PDB file of C-alpha atoms and ligand atoms in Angstrom:
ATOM      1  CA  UNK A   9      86.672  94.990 137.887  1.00  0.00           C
ATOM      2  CA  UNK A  10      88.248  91.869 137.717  1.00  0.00           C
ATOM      3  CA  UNK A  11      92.349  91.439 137.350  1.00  0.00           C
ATOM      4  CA  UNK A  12      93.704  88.156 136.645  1.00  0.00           C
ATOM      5  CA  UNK A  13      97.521  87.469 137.460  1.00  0.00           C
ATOM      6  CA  UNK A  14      99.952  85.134 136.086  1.00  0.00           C
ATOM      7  CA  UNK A  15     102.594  83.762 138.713  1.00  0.00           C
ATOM      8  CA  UNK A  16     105.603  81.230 138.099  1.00  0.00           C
ATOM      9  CA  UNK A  17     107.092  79.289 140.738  1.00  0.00           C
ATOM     10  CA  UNK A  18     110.806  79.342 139.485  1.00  0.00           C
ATOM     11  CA  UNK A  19     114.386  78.788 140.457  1.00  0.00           C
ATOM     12  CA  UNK A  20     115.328  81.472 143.820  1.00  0.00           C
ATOM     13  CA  UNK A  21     116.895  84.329 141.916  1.00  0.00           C
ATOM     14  CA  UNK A  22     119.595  84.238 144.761  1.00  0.00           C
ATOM     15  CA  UNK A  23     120.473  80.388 143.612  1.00  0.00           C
ATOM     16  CA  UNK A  24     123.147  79.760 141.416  1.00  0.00           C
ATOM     17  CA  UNK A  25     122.018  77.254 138.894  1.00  0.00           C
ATOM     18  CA  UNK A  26     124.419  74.425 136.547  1.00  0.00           C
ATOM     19  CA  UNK A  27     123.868  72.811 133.549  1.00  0.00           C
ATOM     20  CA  UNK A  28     122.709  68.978 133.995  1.00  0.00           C
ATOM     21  CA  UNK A  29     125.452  66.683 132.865  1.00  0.00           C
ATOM     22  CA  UNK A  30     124.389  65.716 129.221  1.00  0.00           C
ATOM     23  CA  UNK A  31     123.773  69.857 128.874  1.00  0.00           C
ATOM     24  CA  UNK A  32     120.077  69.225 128.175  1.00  0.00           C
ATOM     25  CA  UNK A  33     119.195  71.314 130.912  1.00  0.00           C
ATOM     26  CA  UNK A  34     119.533  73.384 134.092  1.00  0.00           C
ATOM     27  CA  UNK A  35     119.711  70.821 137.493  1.00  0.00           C
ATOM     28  CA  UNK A  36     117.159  72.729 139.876  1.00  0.00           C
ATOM     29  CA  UNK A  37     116.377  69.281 141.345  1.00  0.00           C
ATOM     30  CA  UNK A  38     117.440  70.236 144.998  1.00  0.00           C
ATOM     31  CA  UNK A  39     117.133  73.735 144.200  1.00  0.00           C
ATOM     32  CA  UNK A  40     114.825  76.687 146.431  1.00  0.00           C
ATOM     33  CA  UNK A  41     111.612  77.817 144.430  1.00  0.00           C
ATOM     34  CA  UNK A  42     110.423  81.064 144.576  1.00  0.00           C
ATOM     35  CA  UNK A  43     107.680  83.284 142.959  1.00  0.00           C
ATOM     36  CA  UNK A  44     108.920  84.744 139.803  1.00  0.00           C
ATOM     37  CA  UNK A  45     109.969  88.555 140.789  1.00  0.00           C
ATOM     38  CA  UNK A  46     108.276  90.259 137.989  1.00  0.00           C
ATOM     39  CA  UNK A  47     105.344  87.884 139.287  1.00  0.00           C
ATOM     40  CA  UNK A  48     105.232  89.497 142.632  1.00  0.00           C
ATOM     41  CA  UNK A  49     105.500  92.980 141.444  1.00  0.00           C
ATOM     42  CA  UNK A  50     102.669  92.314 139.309  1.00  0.00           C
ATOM     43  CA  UNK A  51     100.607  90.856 142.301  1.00  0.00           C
ATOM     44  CA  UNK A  52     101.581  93.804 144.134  1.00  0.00           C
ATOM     45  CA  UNK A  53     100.094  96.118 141.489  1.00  0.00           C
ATOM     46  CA  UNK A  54      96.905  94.255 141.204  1.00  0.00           C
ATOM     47  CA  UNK A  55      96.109  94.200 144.893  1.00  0.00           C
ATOM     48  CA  UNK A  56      96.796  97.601 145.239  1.00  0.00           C
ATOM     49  CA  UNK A  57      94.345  98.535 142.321  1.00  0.00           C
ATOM     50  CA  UNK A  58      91.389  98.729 145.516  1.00  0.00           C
ATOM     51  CA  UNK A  59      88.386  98.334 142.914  1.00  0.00           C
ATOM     52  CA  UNK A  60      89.482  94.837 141.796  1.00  0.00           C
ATOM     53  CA  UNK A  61      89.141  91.523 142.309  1.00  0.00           C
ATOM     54  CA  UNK A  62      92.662  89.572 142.379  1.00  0.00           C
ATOM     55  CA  UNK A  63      92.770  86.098 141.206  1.00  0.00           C
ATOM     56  CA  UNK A  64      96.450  84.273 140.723  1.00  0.00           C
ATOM     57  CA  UNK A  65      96.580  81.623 138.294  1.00  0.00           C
ATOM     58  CA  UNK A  66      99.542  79.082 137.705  1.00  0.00           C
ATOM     59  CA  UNK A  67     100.302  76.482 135.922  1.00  0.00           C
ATOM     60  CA  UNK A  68     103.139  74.059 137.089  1.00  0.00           C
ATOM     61  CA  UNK A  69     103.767  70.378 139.317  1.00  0.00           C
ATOM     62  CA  UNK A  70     101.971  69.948 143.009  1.00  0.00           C
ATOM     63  CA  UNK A  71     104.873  72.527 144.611  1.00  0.00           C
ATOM     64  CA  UNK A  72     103.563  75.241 142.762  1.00  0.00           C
ATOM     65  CA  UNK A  73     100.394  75.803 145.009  1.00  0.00           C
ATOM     66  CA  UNK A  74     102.941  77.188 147.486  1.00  0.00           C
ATOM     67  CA  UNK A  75     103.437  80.324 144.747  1.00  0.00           C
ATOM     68  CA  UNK A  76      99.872  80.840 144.758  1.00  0.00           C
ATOM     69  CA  UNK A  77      99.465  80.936 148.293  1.00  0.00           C
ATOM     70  CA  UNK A  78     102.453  83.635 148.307  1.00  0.00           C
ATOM     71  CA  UNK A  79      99.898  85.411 145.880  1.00  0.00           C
ATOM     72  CA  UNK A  80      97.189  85.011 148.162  1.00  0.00           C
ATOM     73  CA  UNK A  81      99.473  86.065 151.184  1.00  0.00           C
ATOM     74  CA  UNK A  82     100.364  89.396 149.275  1.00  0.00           C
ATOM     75  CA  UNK A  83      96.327  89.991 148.884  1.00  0.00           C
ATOM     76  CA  UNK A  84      94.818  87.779 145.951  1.00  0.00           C
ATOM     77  CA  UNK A  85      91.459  86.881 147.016  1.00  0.00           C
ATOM     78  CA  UNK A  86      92.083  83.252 145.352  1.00  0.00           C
ATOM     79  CA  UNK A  87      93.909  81.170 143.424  1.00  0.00           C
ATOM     80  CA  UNK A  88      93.618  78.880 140.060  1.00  0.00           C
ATOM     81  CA  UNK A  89      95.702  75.818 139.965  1.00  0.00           C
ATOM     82  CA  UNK A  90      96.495  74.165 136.643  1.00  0.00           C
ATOM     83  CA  UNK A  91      98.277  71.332 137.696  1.00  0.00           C
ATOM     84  CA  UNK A  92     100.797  69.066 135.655  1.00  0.00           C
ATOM     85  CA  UNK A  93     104.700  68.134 136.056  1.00  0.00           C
ATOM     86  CA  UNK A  94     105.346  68.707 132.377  1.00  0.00           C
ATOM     87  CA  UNK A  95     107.522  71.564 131.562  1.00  0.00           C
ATOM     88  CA  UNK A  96     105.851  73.823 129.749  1.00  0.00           C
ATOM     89  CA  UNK A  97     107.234  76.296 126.588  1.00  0.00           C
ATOM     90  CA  UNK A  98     105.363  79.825 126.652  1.00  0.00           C
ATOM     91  CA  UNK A  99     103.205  79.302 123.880  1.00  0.00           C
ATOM     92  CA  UNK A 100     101.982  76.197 125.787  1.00  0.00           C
ATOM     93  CA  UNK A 101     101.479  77.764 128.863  1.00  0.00           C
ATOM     94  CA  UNK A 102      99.922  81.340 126.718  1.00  0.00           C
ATOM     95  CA  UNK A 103      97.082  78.510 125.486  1.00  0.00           C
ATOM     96  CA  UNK A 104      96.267  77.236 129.224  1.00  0.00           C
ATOM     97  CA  UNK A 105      95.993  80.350 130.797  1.00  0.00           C
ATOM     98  CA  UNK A 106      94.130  81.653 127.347  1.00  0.00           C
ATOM     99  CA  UNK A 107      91.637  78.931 128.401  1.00  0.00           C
ATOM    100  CA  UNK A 108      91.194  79.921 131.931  1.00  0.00           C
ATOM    101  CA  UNK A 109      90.590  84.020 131.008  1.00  0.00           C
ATOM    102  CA  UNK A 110      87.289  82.119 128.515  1.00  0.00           C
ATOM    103  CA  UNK A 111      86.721  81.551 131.732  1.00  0.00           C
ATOM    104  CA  UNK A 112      87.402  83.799 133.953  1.00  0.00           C
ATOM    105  CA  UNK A 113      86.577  86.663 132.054  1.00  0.00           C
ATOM    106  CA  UNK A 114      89.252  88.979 133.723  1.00  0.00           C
ATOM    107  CA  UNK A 115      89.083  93.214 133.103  1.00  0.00           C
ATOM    108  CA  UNK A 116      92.956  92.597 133.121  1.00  0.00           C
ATOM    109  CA  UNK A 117      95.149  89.922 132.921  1.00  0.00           C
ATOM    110  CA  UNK A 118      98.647  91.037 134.503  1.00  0.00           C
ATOM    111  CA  UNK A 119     101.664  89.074 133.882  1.00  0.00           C
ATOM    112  CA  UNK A 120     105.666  89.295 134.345  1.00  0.00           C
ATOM    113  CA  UNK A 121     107.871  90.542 131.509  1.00  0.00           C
ATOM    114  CA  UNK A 122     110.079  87.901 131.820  1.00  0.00           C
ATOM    115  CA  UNK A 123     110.440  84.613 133.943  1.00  0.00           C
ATOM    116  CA  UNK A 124     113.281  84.443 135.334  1.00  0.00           C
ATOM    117  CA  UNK A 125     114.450  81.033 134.333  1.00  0.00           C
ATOM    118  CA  UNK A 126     114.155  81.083 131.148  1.00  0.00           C
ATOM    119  CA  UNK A 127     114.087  84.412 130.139  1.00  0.00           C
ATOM    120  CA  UNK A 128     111.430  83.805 127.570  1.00  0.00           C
ATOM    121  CA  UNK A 129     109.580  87.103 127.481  1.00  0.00           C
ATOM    122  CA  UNK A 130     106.954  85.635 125.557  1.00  0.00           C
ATOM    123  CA  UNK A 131     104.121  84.630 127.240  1.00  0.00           C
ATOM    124  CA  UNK A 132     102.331  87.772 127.576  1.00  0.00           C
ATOM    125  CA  UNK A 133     102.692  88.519 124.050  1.00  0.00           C
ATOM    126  CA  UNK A 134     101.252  85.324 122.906  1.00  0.00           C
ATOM    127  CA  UNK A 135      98.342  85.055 125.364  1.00  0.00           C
ATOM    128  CA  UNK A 136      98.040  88.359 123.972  1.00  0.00           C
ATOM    129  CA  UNK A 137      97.232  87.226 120.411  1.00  0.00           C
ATOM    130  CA  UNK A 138      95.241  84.059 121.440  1.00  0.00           C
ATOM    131  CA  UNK A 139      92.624  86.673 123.546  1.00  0.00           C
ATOM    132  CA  UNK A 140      92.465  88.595 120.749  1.00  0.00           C
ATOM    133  CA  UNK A 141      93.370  91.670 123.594  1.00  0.00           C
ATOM    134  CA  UNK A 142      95.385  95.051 123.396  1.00  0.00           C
ATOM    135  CA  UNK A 143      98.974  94.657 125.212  1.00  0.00           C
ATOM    136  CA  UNK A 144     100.994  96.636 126.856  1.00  0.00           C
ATOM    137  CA  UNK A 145     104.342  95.157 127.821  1.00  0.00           C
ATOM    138  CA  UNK A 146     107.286  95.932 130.255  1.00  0.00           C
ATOM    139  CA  UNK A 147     104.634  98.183 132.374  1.00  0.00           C
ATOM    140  CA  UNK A 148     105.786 100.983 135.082  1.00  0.00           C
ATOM    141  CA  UNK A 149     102.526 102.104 135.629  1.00  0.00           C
ATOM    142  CA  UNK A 150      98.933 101.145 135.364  1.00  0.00           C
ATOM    143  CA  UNK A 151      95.887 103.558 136.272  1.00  0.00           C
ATOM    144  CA  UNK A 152      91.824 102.893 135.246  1.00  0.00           C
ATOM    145  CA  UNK A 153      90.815 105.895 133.463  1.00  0.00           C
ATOM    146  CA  UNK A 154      87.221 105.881 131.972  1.00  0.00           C
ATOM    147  CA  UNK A 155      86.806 102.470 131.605  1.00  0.00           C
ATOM    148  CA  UNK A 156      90.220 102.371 129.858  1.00  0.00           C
ATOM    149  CA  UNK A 157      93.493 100.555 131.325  1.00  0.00           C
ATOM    150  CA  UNK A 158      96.245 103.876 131.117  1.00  0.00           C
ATOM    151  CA  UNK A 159      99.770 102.379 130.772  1.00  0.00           C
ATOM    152  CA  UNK A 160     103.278 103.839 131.034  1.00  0.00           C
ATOM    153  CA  UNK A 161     105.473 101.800 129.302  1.00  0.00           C
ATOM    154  CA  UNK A 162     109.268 101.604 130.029  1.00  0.00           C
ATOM    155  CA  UNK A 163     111.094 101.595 126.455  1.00  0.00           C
ATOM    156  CA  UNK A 164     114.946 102.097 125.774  1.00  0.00           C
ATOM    157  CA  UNK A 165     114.618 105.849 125.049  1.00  0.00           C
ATOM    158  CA  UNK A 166     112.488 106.493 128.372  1.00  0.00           C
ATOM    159  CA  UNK A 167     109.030 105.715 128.743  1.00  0.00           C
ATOM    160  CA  UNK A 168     105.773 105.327 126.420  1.00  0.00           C
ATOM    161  CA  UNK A 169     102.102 105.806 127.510  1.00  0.00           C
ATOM    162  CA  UNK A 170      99.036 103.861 126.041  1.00  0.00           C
ATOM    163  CA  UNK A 171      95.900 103.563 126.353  1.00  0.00           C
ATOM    164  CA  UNK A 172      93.908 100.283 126.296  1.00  0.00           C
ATOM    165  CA  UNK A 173      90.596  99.259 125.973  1.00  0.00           C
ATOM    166  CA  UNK A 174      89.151  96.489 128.526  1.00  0.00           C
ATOM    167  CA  UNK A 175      89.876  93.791 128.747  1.00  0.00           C
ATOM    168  CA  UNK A 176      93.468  93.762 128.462  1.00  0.00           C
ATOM    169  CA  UNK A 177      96.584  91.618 128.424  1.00  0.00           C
ATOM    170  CA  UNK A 178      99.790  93.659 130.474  1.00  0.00           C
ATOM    171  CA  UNK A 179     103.469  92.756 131.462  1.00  0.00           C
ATOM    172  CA  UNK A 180     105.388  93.719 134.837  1.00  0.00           C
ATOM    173  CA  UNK A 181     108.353  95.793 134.855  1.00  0.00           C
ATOM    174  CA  UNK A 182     110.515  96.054 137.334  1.00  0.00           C
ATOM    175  CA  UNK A 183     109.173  99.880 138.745  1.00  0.00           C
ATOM    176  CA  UNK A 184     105.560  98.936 138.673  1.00  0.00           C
ATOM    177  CA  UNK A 185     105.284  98.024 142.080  1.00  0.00           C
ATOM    178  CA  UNK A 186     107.380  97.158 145.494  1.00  0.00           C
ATOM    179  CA  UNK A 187     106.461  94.070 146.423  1.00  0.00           C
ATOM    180  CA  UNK A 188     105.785  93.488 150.210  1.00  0.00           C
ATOM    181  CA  UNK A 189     107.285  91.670 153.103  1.00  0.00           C
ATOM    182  CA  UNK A 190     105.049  88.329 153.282  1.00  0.00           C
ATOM    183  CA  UNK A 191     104.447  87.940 156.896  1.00  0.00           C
ATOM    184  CA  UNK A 192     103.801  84.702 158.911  1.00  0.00           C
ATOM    185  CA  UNK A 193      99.935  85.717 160.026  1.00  0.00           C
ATOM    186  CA  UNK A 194      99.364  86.874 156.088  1.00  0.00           C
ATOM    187  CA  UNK A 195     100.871  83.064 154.902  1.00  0.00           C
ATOM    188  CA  UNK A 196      98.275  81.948 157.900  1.00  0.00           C
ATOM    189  CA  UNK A 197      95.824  83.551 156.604  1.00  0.00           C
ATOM    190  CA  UNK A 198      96.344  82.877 152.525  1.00  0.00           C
ATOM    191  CA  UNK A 199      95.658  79.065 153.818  1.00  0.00           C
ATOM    192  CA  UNK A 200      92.075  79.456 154.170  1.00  0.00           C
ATOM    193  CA  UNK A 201      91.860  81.132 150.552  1.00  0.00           C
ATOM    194  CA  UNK A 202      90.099  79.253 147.935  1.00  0.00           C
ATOM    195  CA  UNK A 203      92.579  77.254 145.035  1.00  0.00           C
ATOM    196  CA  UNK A 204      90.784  75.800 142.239  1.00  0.00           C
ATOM    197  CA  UNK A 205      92.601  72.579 141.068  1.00  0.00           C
ATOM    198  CA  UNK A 206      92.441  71.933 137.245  1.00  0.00           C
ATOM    199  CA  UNK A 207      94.401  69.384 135.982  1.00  0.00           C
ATOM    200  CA  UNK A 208      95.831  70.130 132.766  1.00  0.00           C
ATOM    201  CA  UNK A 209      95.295  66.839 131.057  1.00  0.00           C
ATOM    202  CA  UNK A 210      91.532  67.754 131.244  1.00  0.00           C
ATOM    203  CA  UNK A 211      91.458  70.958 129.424  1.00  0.00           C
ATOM    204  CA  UNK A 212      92.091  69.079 126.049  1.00  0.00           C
ATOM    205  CA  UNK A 213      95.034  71.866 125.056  1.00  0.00           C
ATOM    206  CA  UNK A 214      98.296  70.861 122.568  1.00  0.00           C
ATOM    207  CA  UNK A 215     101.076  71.988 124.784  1.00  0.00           C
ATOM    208  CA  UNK A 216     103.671  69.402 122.998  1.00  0.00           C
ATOM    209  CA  UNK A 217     107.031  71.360 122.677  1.00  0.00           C
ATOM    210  CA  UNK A 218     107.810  73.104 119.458  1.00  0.00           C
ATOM    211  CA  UNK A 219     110.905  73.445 120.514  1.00  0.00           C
ATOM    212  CA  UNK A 220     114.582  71.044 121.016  1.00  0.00           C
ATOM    213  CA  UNK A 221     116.879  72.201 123.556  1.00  0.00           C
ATOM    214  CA  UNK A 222     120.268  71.868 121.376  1.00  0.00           C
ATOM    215  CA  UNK A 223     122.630  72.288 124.578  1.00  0.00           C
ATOM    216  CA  UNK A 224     122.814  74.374 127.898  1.00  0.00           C
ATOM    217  CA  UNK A 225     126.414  75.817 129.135  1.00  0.00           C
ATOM    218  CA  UNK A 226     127.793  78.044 131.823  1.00  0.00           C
ATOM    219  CA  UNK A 227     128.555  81.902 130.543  1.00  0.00           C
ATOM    220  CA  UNK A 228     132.262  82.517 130.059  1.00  0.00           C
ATOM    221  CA  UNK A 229     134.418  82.827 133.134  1.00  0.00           C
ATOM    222  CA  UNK A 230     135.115  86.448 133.840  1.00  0.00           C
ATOM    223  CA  UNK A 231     138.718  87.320 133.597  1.00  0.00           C
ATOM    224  CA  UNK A 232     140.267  89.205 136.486  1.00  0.00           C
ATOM    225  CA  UNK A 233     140.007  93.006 136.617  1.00  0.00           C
ATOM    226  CA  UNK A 234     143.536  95.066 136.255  1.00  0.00           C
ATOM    227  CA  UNK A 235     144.576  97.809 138.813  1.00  0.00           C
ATOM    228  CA  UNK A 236     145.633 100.434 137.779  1.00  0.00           C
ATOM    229  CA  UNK A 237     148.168 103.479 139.217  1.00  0.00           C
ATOM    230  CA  UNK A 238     146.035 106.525 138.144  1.00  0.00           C
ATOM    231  CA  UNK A 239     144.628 108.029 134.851  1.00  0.00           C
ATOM    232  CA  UNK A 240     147.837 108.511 132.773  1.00  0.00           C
ATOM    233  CA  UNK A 241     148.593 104.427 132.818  1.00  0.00           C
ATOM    234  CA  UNK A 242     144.569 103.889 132.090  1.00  0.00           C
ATOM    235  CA  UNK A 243     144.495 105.883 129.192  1.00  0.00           C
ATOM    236  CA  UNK A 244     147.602 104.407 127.682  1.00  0.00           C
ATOM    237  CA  UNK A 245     146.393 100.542 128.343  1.00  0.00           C
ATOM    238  CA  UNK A 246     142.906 101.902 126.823  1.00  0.00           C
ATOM    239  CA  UNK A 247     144.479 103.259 124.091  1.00  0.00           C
ATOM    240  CA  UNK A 248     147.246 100.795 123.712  1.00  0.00           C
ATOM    241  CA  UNK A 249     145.913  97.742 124.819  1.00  0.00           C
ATOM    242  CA  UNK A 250     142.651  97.630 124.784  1.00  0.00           C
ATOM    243  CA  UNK A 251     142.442  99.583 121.477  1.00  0.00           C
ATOM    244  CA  UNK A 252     139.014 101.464 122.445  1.00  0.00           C
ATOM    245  CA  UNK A 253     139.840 105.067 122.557  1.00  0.00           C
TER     246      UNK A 253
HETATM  247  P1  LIG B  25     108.096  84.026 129.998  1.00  0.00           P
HETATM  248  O1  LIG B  25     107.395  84.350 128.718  1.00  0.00           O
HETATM  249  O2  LIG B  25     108.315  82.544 130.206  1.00  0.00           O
HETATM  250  O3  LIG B  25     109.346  84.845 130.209  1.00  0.00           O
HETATM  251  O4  LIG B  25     107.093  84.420 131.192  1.00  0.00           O
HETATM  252  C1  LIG B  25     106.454  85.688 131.262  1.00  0.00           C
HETATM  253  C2  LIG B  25     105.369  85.662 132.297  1.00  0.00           C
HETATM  254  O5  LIG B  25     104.371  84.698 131.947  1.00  0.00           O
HETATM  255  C3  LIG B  25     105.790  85.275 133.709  1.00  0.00           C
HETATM  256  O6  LIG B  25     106.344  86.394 134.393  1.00  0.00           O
HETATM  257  C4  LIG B  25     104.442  84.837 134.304  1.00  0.00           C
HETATM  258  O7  LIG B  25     103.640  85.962 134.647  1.00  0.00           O
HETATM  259  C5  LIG B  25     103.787  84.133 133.112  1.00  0.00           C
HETATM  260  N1  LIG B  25     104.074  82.681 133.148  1.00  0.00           N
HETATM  261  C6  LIG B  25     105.050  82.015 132.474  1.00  0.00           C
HETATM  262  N2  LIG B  25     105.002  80.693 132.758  1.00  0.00           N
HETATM  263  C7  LIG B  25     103.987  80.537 133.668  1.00  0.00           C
HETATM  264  C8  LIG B  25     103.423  79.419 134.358  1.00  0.00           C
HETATM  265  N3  LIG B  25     103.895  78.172 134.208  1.00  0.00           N
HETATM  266  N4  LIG B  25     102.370  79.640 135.187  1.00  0.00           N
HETATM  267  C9  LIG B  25     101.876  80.894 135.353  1.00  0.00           C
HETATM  268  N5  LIG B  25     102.359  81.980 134.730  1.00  0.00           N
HETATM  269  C10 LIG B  25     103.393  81.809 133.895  1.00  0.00           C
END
């Protein structure tokens, strides 16, 4: 068994990010990079299903070889590096890593629901389609059951199991996995791991954007929260005021 996992480097989810200027775009020149969370979670998974093979792929500028070697810290056995400094839109970056499972030939390809920048939720779905493979997204659970990928699926009303045939595209959720503390002697260690370097350019793949940015702003300020004396004066601003009860 082979698993194949998808890892972004993107924007620290602890950093608080501004629109650029001209509102074309979030500034995360000077910002900290981390692995994608859902990422980890799904590396997590991966090396803890024992029978596999882990290799994480990503696809993304020079830097981004320090997310794979977080992969390989957390237990990938090595790493595929598709490098460019373009920035990529998920259906771009569903046809690269489409061209490295012809490759690889993975018995699972494990992604994140969602990066975290841009909150696409696509990618899985559309690498999906171009392997011609079963999906399962937004995964809690993953188990190999006679030669069959067994997946709980979270959903709004609770949860949802399927059953896939191999080879098969999933995505992380958040449950599926506790990612570990990466530890100085495992980063040591993840150095001597193999990367393969592919540079994008070379694969011969249409990743030119489908899609304009029209303009990037900050959410609405929050307004201040009211206190309150007890439960007689909220009722009577919720029922006055506020007009919801
Ligand atoms: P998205 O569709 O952009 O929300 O991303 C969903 C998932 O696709 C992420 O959690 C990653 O597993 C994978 N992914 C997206 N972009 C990249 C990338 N540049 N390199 C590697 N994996 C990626």
């Amino acid at each position: 068994m082979k698993i194949l996992v998808a890892v972004k480097r993107v924007v620290d989810a602890k950093i608080k990010v501004r629109p650029l200027p001209d509102h074309s775009g979030v500034d995360v020149k000077l910002a900290k990079m981390a692995m994608n969370p859902f990422d980890e979670i799904a590396i997590e998974k991966a090396v803890t299903l024992r029978e596999a093979g882990v290799a994480a792929v990503t696809v993304g500028p020079l830097k981004a070889v320090d997310t794979l070697r977080v992969a390989m810290a957390i237990g990938a056995d090595r790493a595929v590096h598709v490098r460019t400094d373009e920035s990529l839109e998920p259906l771009a970056v569903a046809k690269v890593l489409h061209a490295v499972v012809e490759r690889e030939k993975p018995d699972l390809v494990l992604l994140g629901k969602q990066a975290i920048d841009d909150d696409a939720n696509q990618t899985g779905q559309m690498l999906s389609a171009l392997c011609d493979m079963p999906l399962a997204t937004f995964a809690n659970e993953i188990v190999l059951e006679g030669g069959r990928w067994v997946v709980t699926r979270e959903t709004d009303g609770g949860t949802q199991t399927v059953s896939l045939a191999t080879p098969a595209v999933v995505t992380a959720d958040l449950r599926l996995a506790e990612p570990r503390y990466v530890t100085l002697p495992a980063m040591g260690k993840a150095r001597k791991k193999p990367v393969e370097d592919i540079e994008l350019a070379g694969l011969g793949i249409d990743t030119a954007p489908r899609i304009r940015i029209l303009g990037v702003e900050e959410p609405p300020a929050r307004k201040a929260g009211v206190m309150v004396s007890g439960v007689d004066e909220l009722v009577d601003r919720l029922k006055n005021e506020a007009h919801v009860i």
